């Protein structure tokens, strides 16, 4: 069970709006962070049907007064390092960041406008996936590129999924007392974070949400020289590369499917594309976990969260099988029996503890919104 947040940031209900590239999740949370009502909408080209969204928001408002709306926004850039009350100027500056997160930023801005049209006058708070990583040390955020790029263009590592990493790492510390936590947010997008005493010190995503892990349709890290070669020797345009790396790579590029369930089913066949794809996924996951543990000088707790992290037991066991040198080992029965909520799946005697924690970005957003508007 998740602990409530009564008394944190006031006593107001918050409507949390989590807009992704293919869905919009709406949650009305009371002051104790209990869900009063929920609704999920499909999004086409990043936007749900306006009429359907209007009806959903109105229905949720019947479950309790909406005092604040809290919106997940993927990219805050160098300016928005903390939650912010949204006005026209903030919206304008957020639109300028669309090229850095083309799959998600437009969806968040559309949902922000559409919900505001249904609830005019209700304060709007934007909460950023980049905020949790905004205070990483210089060595973790600096790219070894020309100084003019860093100074004139603001090139640096930002990191993403911060709302999920913040909640999962705090929850892990509450359950275990561990100070050095690696959180693995694994879903259609995927990233890891190294968290020491509640503070992010490193993460796998960078300037955009393309760096790091193999994802559903995104490549994760590839050799930049490969991209230059494709442009100069094979004539691919920047637009073609962008489409390929964001929409046709990752598991989709490896096996033709972005669905991890389908990948796991096919991976049982030796020599299949799915078997190779899953091996590539685990190889990158183990390597990135080890890198995050190195940033922490060791590992107390490993956390799996997100759609794949919570629902794919073979991903958790497969990752753990290659991380024994870090003290990670999972109990097979506990791992297979996970059915939701928060569960420790550590094998008896393992030095590092392993948890599955339900992703609750909604709680993180609601708490931040109340704190900004006490």
C-alpha positions in Angstrom: 0.0 0.0 0.0 1.1 3.5 -0.7 1.3 5.9 2.2 -0.8 9.0 2.0 0.4 12.6 1.9 -2.1 14.3 4.2 -0.8 17.6 5.5 1.7 17.9 2.7 1.2 21.2 0.8 -2.3 21.9 1.9 -5.7 20.2 1.9 -6.7 20.6 -1.7 -7.9 18.1 -4.3 -5.6 18.0 -7.4 -6.6 16.8 -10.8 -3.4 15.2 -12.2 -3.1 15.3 -16.0 -0.4 12.9 -17.4 -0.3 13.3 -21.2 1.8 10.9 -23.2 2.2 10.3 -26.9 -0.6 7.8 -27.0 -2.7 8.4 -23.9 -3.9 10.9 -21.4 -4.3 9.7 -17.8 -6.5 11.7 -15.5 -6.5 11.2 -11.7 -8.3 13.2 -9.1 -6.4 12.9 -5.8 -7.7 14.0 -2.4 -5.4 15.6 0.2 -4.4 12.1 1.5 -3.3 11.2 -2.1 -6.2 8.7 -2.4 -7.6 8.5 -5.9 -11.2 9.8 -5.9 -11.7 9.2 -9.6 -9.7 8.2 -12.7 -10.0 8.1 -16.4 -7.7 7.1 -19.2 -8.1 8.5 -22.8 -6.5 7.3 -26.0 -4.7 10.0 -27.9 -4.3 10.1 -31.7 -1.3 12.1 -32.9 -0.7 13.1 -29.3 -4.2 14.5 -28.6 -7.4 12.9 -27.3 -10.8 13.8 -28.8 -11.6 17.3 -27.3 -15.2 16.3 -26.6 -14.2 13.1 -24.9 -11.6 14.9 -22.7 -14.2 17.5 -21.8 -16.7 14.8 -20.7 -14.0 13.0 -18.7 -12.9 16.1 -16.8 -16.5 17.1 -16.0 -17.1 13.5 -14.7 -14.1 13.6 -12.5 -15.0 17.0 -11.2 -18.3 15.5 -9.9 -16.2 13.2 -7.6 -14.8 16.2 -5.8 -13.9 19.8 -6.2 -10.9 20.5 -8.4 -8.8 23.1 -6.6 -5.6 22.7 -8.7 -4.6 21.0 -11.9 -1.2 19.4 -12.0 0.3 18.7 -15.4 3.2 16.4 -16.3 5.5 18.1 -18.7 8.5 16.2 -20.0 11.0 18.9 -20.7 11.6 22.0 -18.6 14.8 23.0 -20.3 17.4 25.0 -18.4 14.9 27.5 -17.0 12.2 25.3 -15.4 14.0 23.3 -12.7 11.1 23.3 -10.3 7.3 23.1 -10.6 5.8 26.4 -11.9 2.4 28.1 -12.0 1.4 28.3 -15.6 0.5 31.5 -17.4 0.7 32.6 -21.0 4.4 33.4 -20.8 5.2 30.0 -19.3 3.2 28.3 -22.1 5.1 30.2 -24.7 8.4 29.1 -23.3 7.3 25.5 -23.1 6.3 25.6 -26.8 9.9 26.6 -27.6 11.1 23.3 -26.0 9.0 21.1 -28.3 12.0 20.1 -30.6 13.7 18.6 -27.5 10.8 16.2 -26.7 8.8 15.9 -29.9 6.9 12.8 -28.8 5.6 14.3 -25.5 5.8 18.0 -25.2 3.1 18.8 -27.8 0.7 16.3 -26.0 1.3 18.0 -22.7 0.7 21.5 -24.1 -2.5 20.3 -25.8 -3.8 18.7 -22.7 -2.9 21.8 -20.7 -5.0 24.0 -23.0 -7.9 21.6 -23.3 -8.3 21.0 -19.5 -8.0 24.7 -18.8 -10.9 25.3 -21.2 -13.1 22.9 -19.2 -11.9 24.3 -15.8 -11.3 28.1 -16.4 -9.8 29.9 -13.5 -8.4 26.8 -11.8 -4.7 27.2 -11.1 -2.5 25.2 -13.3 0.9 23.8 -12.1 3.4 22.3 -14.5 5.7 19.6 -13.1 8.7 18.6 -15.1 10.3 15.2 -15.7 13.6 17.0 -15.9 13.4 18.8 -12.5 14.5 15.8 -10.4 17.8 15.6 -12.4 18.4 19.4 -12.5 20.9 19.3 -9.6 23.1 16.5 -10.8 26.8 17.3 -10.4 28.6 19.0 -13.3 30.5 15.8 -14.3 27.2 14.1 -14.8 25.5 16.8 -16.9 28.4 18.0 -19.1 29.0 16.6 -22.6 32.6 16.7 -23.9 31.7 18.8 -26.9 33.0 22.3 -28.0 32.5 24.9 -25.3 30.6 27.1 -27.7 27.9 24.4 -28.0 27.5 24.3 -24.2 27.6 28.0 -23.8 25.6 29.2 -26.8 23.2 26.4 -27.4 22.7 25.1 -23.8 23.9 21.6 -24.7 23.9 19.4 -21.6 22.4 16.3 -20.1 18.9 16.9 -18.7 17.5 13.4 -17.8 13.8 12.5 -17.9 11.2 10.3 -16.1 12.1 12.4 -13.0 8.6 12.3 -11.5 8.7 8.5 -11.5 12.3 8.3 -10.3 11.6 10.8 -7.5 8.6 8.8 -6.2 10.1 5.4 -6.6 13.4 6.3 -4.9 11.6 8.0 -2.0 9.3 5.0 -1.6 12.2 2.6 -1.6 14.0 4.6 1.1 10.8 4.5 3.2 10.6 0.8 2.8 14.2 -0.1 3.3 16.2 2.8 4.7 18.6 2.4 1.8 20.6 5.5 0.8 22.0 4.4 -2.5 19.1 3.6 -4.8 19.0 2.7 -8.5 15.6 3.2 -10.0 14.7 1.5 -13.3 11.7 3.1 -15.0 10.9 0.6 -17.7 8.0 1.3 -20.1 7.6 2.3 -23.7 10.2 4.8 -22.7 12.9 3.7 -20.3 15.6 5.2 -18.1 17.6 4.6 -15.0 18.6 7.0 -12.2 21.2 6.9 -9.5 19.8 8.4 -6.4 21.8 9.1 -3.2 19.8 10.3 -0.1 16.9 11.3 -2.3 19.0 13.3 -4.8 19.6 12.3 -8.4 23.3 12.1 -9.1 23.2 10.5 -12.6 20.7 9.1 -15.1 20.7 7.4 -18.5 18.8 9.9 -20.6 20.5 13.0 -21.8 19.8 16.2 -23.8 16.7 14.4 -25.2 14.7 11.3 -24.2 16.6 9.3 -26.8 19.8 8.5 -25.0 20.3 5.4 -22.8 18.2 2.3 -22.7 16.7 0.3 -25.6 13.0 1.4 -25.7 9.8 0.5 -27.5 10.4 2.6 -30.6 13.4 4.7 -29.6 17.0 3.5 -30.2 18.6 4.5 -27.0 22.3 5.3 -27.2 24.0 4.7 -30.6 27.4 5.7 -32.0 27.1 9.4 -33.2 29.6 8.5 -35.9 27.0 6.0 -37.3 24.5 8.9 -37.7 27.1 11.0 -39.4 28.0 8.2 -41.8 24.3 7.6 -42.6 24.1 11.3 -43.6 27.3 11.7 -45.5 27.7 8.3 -47.1 24.1 7.2 -47.5 22.3 10.5 -47.9 19.8 10.2 -45.1 18.3 13.5 -44.1 18.0 14.8 -40.5 14.2 14.3 -40.8 14.7 10.7 -41.8 17.1 10.0 -39.0 14.8 11.6 -36.5 11.8 9.5 -37.6 13.9 6.3 -37.6 15.5 6.8 -34.2 12.3 8.0 -32.4 9.7 5.9 -34.1 11.2 2.8 -35.9 14.1 1.7 -33.6 14.4 0.1 -30.2 12.4 -3.1 -29.9 10.4 -2.2 -33.0 13.6 -2.0 -35.0 14.9 -5.3 -33.5 11.8 -7.5 -33.6 9.1 -5.5 -35.4 7.0 -5.1 -32.2 7.0 -2.5 -29.4 5.0 -4.9 -27.1 7.2 -6.5 -24.5 4.7 -9.3 -24.0 5.1 -10.3 -27.7 8.8 -10.1 -27.4 8.9 -12.3 -24.3 6.6 -14.9 -26.0 8.9 -15.0 -29.1 12.1 -15.0 -27.1 11.3 -18.6 -26.0 12.2 -19.7 -29.6 16.0 -20.1 -29.8 17.5 -18.1 -32.6 14.4 -16.0 -33.1 14.5 -12.2 -33.7 12.7 -11.8 -30.3 15.4 -13.8 -28.5 18.1 -11.5 -29.9 16.0 -8.4 -29.1 15.5 -9.5 -25.5 19.2 -10.3 -25.1 20.1 -6.8 -26.4 17.5 -5.2 -24.0 19.0 -7.1 -21.0 22.6 -6.4 -22.1 21.9 -2.7 -22.1 19.8 -2.8 -18.9 22.6 -4.6 -16.9 25.3 -2.3 -18.3 23.3 0.9 -17.4 22.4 -0.5 -13.9 26.1 -1.1 -13.2 27.0 2.4 -14.4 24.4 3.9 -12.1 25.7 1.9 -9.2 29.2 3.1 -10.0 28.0 6.7 -9.7 26.8 5.8 -6.2 29.9 4.0 -5.1 27.8 0.9 -4.6 24.2 -0.2 -4.4 21.7 -0.6 -1.5 18.4 -0.9 -3.4 17.4 -1.7 -7.0 13.9 -0.7 -7.9 11.8 -1.7 -10.9 8.9 0.5 -11.9 6.9 1.4 -15.0 4.7 -0.8 -17.2 7.5 -3.2 -18.2 9.3 -3.0 -14.8 6.1 -3.9 -13.0 4.5 -6.4 -15.4 7.5 -8.3 -16.9 8.9 -10.8 -14.4 11.5 -12.2 -16.9 12.9 -8.7 -17.3 13.5 -8.4 -13.6 15.0 -11.9 -13.2 17.0 -11.5 -16.4 18.5 -8.2 -15.2 19.3 -9.6 -11.8 21.0 -12.7 -13.3 23.7 -10.5 -14.6 24.1 -8.2 -11.5 25.2 -10.7 -8.9 28.5 -8.9 -8.6 26.5 -5.9 -7.2 24.8 -8.1 -4.6 21.6 -8.3 -6.6 19.5 -11.5 -6.5 15.8 -12.0 -6.7 13.5 -14.7 -5.2 11.9 -16.5 -8.1 8.6 -17.2 -6.4 8.2 -13.6 -5.1 9.2 -12.2 -8.5 6.7 -14.4 -10.4 3.9 -13.6 -7.9 4.0 -9.9 -8.1 0.4 -8.6 -8.8 0.6 -4.9 -8.1 1.5 -2.4 -5.3 4.9 -2.4 -3.7 6.7 -5.7 -3.1 10.2 -6.7 -2.1 11.5 -9.6 -4.2 15.0 -9.9 -2.7 16.5 -13.4 -2.5 17.4 -14.6 1.0 20.9 -13.3 1.9 21.3 -11.0 -1.0 23.3 -7.9 0.1 21.4 -5.5 -2.2 17.6 -5.3 -1.9 15.3 -5.5 -4.9 11.8 -4.0 -5.0 9.0 -3.6 -7.5 7.2 -0.3 -6.8 4.0 0.8 -8.5 4.6 3.9 -10.6 2.8 6.8 -9.0 3.7 10.0 -10.8 0.3 11.2 -9.9 1.2 11.4 -6.2 4.5 13.2 -7.0 2.6 15.8 -9.2 -0.2 16.3 -6.7 2.3 16.9 -3.8 4.3 19.4 -5.9 1.2 21.3 -6.9 -0.1 21.6 -3.4 3.3 22.7 -2.2 3.4 25.5 -4.8 -0.1 26.7 -3.9 -0.4 26.1 -0.1 
